[in-house]
Amino acid sequence: MTEHSTLEPQTINLKYALIGVLFVGLISAVLVGFAVAVNKARQEQVVIKYTDETNELLSSNLQQFETLFKTTFDACNQEFESGPKPTSTYQINSIDCKSAKTVLEQVNFGSTKDSSAMAYIRFPNGKIEIIEASGKYDPPQTPQDAYQLNWDPEKRTALTLYFAQGKSIPMWDDYISYIPGKEVIVPVKLNGQIIGYIFRGVIEK
Amino acid sequence: MNRNTLERVTASLVVLLISIFMFGVILIFANLIFAWDIFPPFIEKVMYFLSLVFLVVILACTLINIMLNISRMAYFSEKIAEKMYDRDIKNHK
């Protein structure tokens, strides 16, 4: 019987390789599953926290926000209509609205974080109308044309369905392109009716 | 530090760090693909930085290990050549 030489190639044993792959796959699945659960819990926590903060802000500045959503949007629209029109489709279609700046200056943001990362949105007649935190007014545009929204067509469609039909969407996601990170959507209600929406950027610096 | 000890330490360190890093990279790719929000942005940056630190340590230890082993291989090759030369001399005598 010949002695087994260490120089001879040995047969590959796939059993240990398969066990290794299964082990790595199992650990990865456990870690990913754990991360998904933690992610979901944190999302709920952030949405609740920012919604509660925003509702507190709304209730302590009710008059200002009622004016903003019921009157200021219309005043800004009149300001826009009476001003010079963009001469090309590539010109950015927005104005610095004096009425909006005045109303927003009256809001007492107190200890509300990241007040400059807020967007105030209305959805009249299937079009999106925005007042940015700086007082800049973006006139009504279809969701497909609104450059302020996330470029992802699925997110635009989801947002449109949320505004139009109250369809359930993630309340914390990247919907506004010019606000860094993701935003929490807080509907603004007056007498049980939604008069607009506040999108609060979650900056967490 | 003894060369053999250093070689063993770097080899063990690389195996351990690569094993941990492998799971870390899987989670990093999952985070990028599924857009998770497990940590605030600052903590995420710190974790990406730590991942890079791991990678640098892995690469450095791998290089050190390779250099030490090349040096050992050269030494043993020299020893084998000397023994073969001595054997040849003896056979011709």
Coordinates of C-alpha atoms in Angstrom, one line a residue, chain A residues 11-201:
Chain A
T11 CA -10.2 15.9 -2.9
I12 CA -12.1 19.1 -2.2
N13 CA -14.6 18.6 0.7
L14 CA -17.6 20.7 0.0
K15 CA -19.3 19.7 3.2
Y16 CA -17.3 22.2 5.3
A17 CA -17.7 25.0 2.7
L18 CA -21.5 24.5 2.7
I19 CA -21.5 24.5 6.5
G20 CA -19.5 27.8 6.4
V21 CA -21.9 29.4 3.9
L22 CA -24.9 28.3 5.9
F23 CA -23.3 29.7 9.1
V24 CA -22.5 33.0 7.5
G25 CA -26.0 33.2 5.9
L26 CA -27.7 32.4 9.3
I27 CA -25.7 35.1 11.2
S28 CA -26.3 37.6 8.4
A29 CA -30.0 36.9 8.4
V30 CA -30.2 37.3 12.2
L31 CA -28.2 40.6 12.1
V32 CA -30.4 42.0 9.2
G33 CA -33.6 40.9 10.9
F34 CA -32.5 42.6 14.1
A35 CA -31.5 45.7 12.2
V36 CA -34.9 45.8 10.4
A37 CA -36.7 45.6 13.8
V38 CA -34.5 48.3 15.3
N39 CA -35.0 50.5 12.2
K40 CA -38.8 50.1 12.4
A41 CA -38.8 51.0 16.2
R42 CA -36.7 54.1 15.6
Q43 CA -38.8 55.2 12.7
E44 CA -41.9 55.1 14.9
Q45 CA -40.1 56.9 17.7
V46 CA -38.9 59.7 15.4
V47 CA -42.3 60.1 13.7
I48 CA -44.1 60.3 17.1
K49 CA -41.5 62.7 18.5
Y50 CA -41.5 65.1 15.6
T51 CA -45.3 64.9 15.2
D52 CA -45.8 65.7 18.9
E53 CA -43.3 68.6 18.7
T54 CA -45.0 70.0 15.6
N55 CA -48.5 69.7 17.1
E56 CA -47.2 71.6 20.2
L57 CA -45.8 74.3 17.9
L58 CA -49.1 74.5 16.0
S59 CA -51.2 74.8 19.2
S60 CA -49.0 77.5 20.6
N61 CA -49.1 79.5 17.3
L62 CA -52.5 78.5 16.1
Q63 CA -53.4 82.0 14.8
Q64 CA -50.2 82.3 12.8
F65 CA -50.5 78.9 11.1
E66 CA -54.2 79.4 10.4
T67 CA -53.4 82.7 8.7
L68 CA -50.5 81.0 6.8
F69 CA -52.6 78.1 5.4
K70 CA -55.9 80.0 4.9
T71 CA -54.7 83.4 3.8
T72 CA -51.0 83.7 3.1
F73 CA -50.9 81.1 0.4
D74 CA -53.5 83.0 -1.5
A75 CA -51.7 86.3 -0.9
C76 CA -48.5 84.8 -2.2
N77 CA -50.2 83.5 -5.2
Q78 CA -51.6 87.0 -6.0
E79 CA -48.1 88.4 -5.5
F80 CA -46.7 85.8 -7.9
E81 CA -49.5 86.4 -10.5
S82 CA -48.9 90.1 -10.5
G83 CA -45.2 89.8 -10.8
P84 CA -43.0 89.1 -13.9
K85 CA -43.5 85.7 -15.4
P86 CA -40.6 83.3 -16.2
T87 CA -39.5 83.7 -19.8
S88 CA -38.3 80.1 -20.3
T89 CA -39.3 76.8 -18.8
Y90 CA -35.9 76.5 -17.3
Q91 CA -36.4 79.5 -15.0
I92 CA -37.1 78.6 -11.4
N93 CA -40.8 79.3 -10.8
S94 CA -40.8 80.9 -7.3
I95 CA -40.8 84.2 -5.5
D96 CA -39.8 85.6 -2.2
C97 CA -43.3 86.3 -0.7
K98 CA -43.4 89.2 1.7
S99 CA -46.7 88.1 3.3
A100 CA -45.2 84.6 4.0
K101 CA -42.1 86.2 5.6
T102 CA -44.2 88.4 7.8
V103 CA -46.3 85.5 9.1
L104 CA -43.4 83.2 9.6
E105 CA -41.5 85.9 11.6
Q106 CA -44.5 86.0 14.0
V107 CA -44.3 82.3 14.7
N108 CA -42.6 81.6 18.0
F109 CA -40.6 78.5 17.3
G110 CA -39.2 78.4 20.8
S111 CA -37.1 75.3 21.3
T112 CA -38.3 73.5 18.2
K113 CA -35.2 72.1 16.4
D114 CA -34.4 72.7 12.8
S115 CA -37.2 75.2 12.1
S116 CA -35.3 76.3 8.9
A117 CA -35.8 72.7 7.6
M118 CA -39.6 73.0 7.4
A119 CA -41.8 73.2 4.3
Y120 CA -45.5 74.3 4.4
I121 CA -47.5 72.6 1.8
R122 CA -51.0 72.9 0.4
F123 CA -52.6 70.6 -2.2
P124 CA -55.4 72.6 -3.9
N125 CA -57.1 71.0 -6.9
G126 CA -54.5 68.3 -7.5
K127 CA -51.5 70.7 -7.5
I128 CA -48.8 71.2 -4.9
E129 CA -48.2 74.7 -3.5
I130 CA -45.2 75.3 -1.2
I131 CA -44.0 78.0 1.2
E132 CA -40.5 77.3 2.3
A133 CA -39.1 78.2 5.7
S134 CA -37.4 81.3 4.3
G135 CA -40.7 82.7 3.0
K136 CA -40.1 81.6 -0.6
Y137 CA -43.3 80.8 -2.4
D138 CA -43.6 78.0 -5.0
P139 CA -46.9 78.4 -6.9
P140 CA -49.2 75.4 -7.6
Q141 CA -47.6 72.8 -9.8
T142 CA -48.5 69.3 -10.7
P143 CA -46.5 66.7 -8.6
Q144 CA -44.7 65.6 -11.8
D145 CA -43.4 69.2 -12.5
A146 CA -42.7 70.2 -8.9
Y147 CA -38.8 70.4 -8.8
Q148 CA -38.9 70.8 -5.0
L149 CA -40.0 67.2 -4.6
N150 CA -37.8 64.1 -4.6
W151 CA -37.0 63.2 -8.2
D152 CA -38.1 59.5 -7.6
P153 CA -41.4 59.2 -9.6
E154 CA -42.7 56.5 -7.1
K155 CA -42.3 58.9 -4.2
R156 CA -44.0 61.7 -6.1
T157 CA -46.9 59.4 -7.0
A158 CA -47.2 58.1 -3.4
L159 CA -47.2 61.7 -2.1
T160 CA -49.9 62.7 -4.6
L161 CA -52.1 59.7 -3.6
Y162 CA -51.6 60.6 0.1
F163 CA -52.7 64.2 -0.5
A164 CA -55.6 63.3 -2.8
Q165 CA -56.9 60.1 -1.2
G166 CA -55.3 59.9 2.2
K167 CA -53.4 56.8 1.1
S168 CA -51.1 55.4 3.7
I169 CA -47.4 56.2 3.0
P170 CA -44.3 56.3 5.2
M171 CA -44.6 59.4 7.3
W172 CA -40.8 59.8 7.4
D173 CA -39.1 59.7 4.1
D174 CA -37.1 61.9 1.7
Y175 CA -40.0 63.8 -0.1
I176 CA -38.5 67.2 -0.4
S177 CA -35.3 67.5 -2.5
Y178 CA -33.9 70.8 -1.0
I179 CA -34.3 69.7 2.6
P180 CA -31.3 67.5 3.6
G181 CA -32.2 64.1 4.8
K182 CA -35.7 62.8 5.3
E183 CA -38.8 64.7 6.4
V184 CA -41.7 63.8 8.8
I185 CA -45.1 64.7 7.4
V186 CA -47.4 66.4 9.9
P187 CA -51.0 67.2 8.7
V188 CA -52.3 70.6 9.9
K189 CA -55.9 70.2 11.1
L190 CA -58.4 72.9 12.0
N191 CA -61.8 71.9 13.3
G192 CA -61.1 68.3 12.2
Q193 CA -60.2 69.3 8.6
I194 CA -56.8 69.1 7.1
I195 CA -55.9 72.6 5.8
G196 CA -52.3 71.9 4.9
Y197 CA -49.1 69.9 5.8
I198 CA -45.9 70.7 7.5
F199 CA -42.8 68.7 6.3
R200 CA -40.2 68.7 9.0
G201 CA -36.7 67.8 8.1

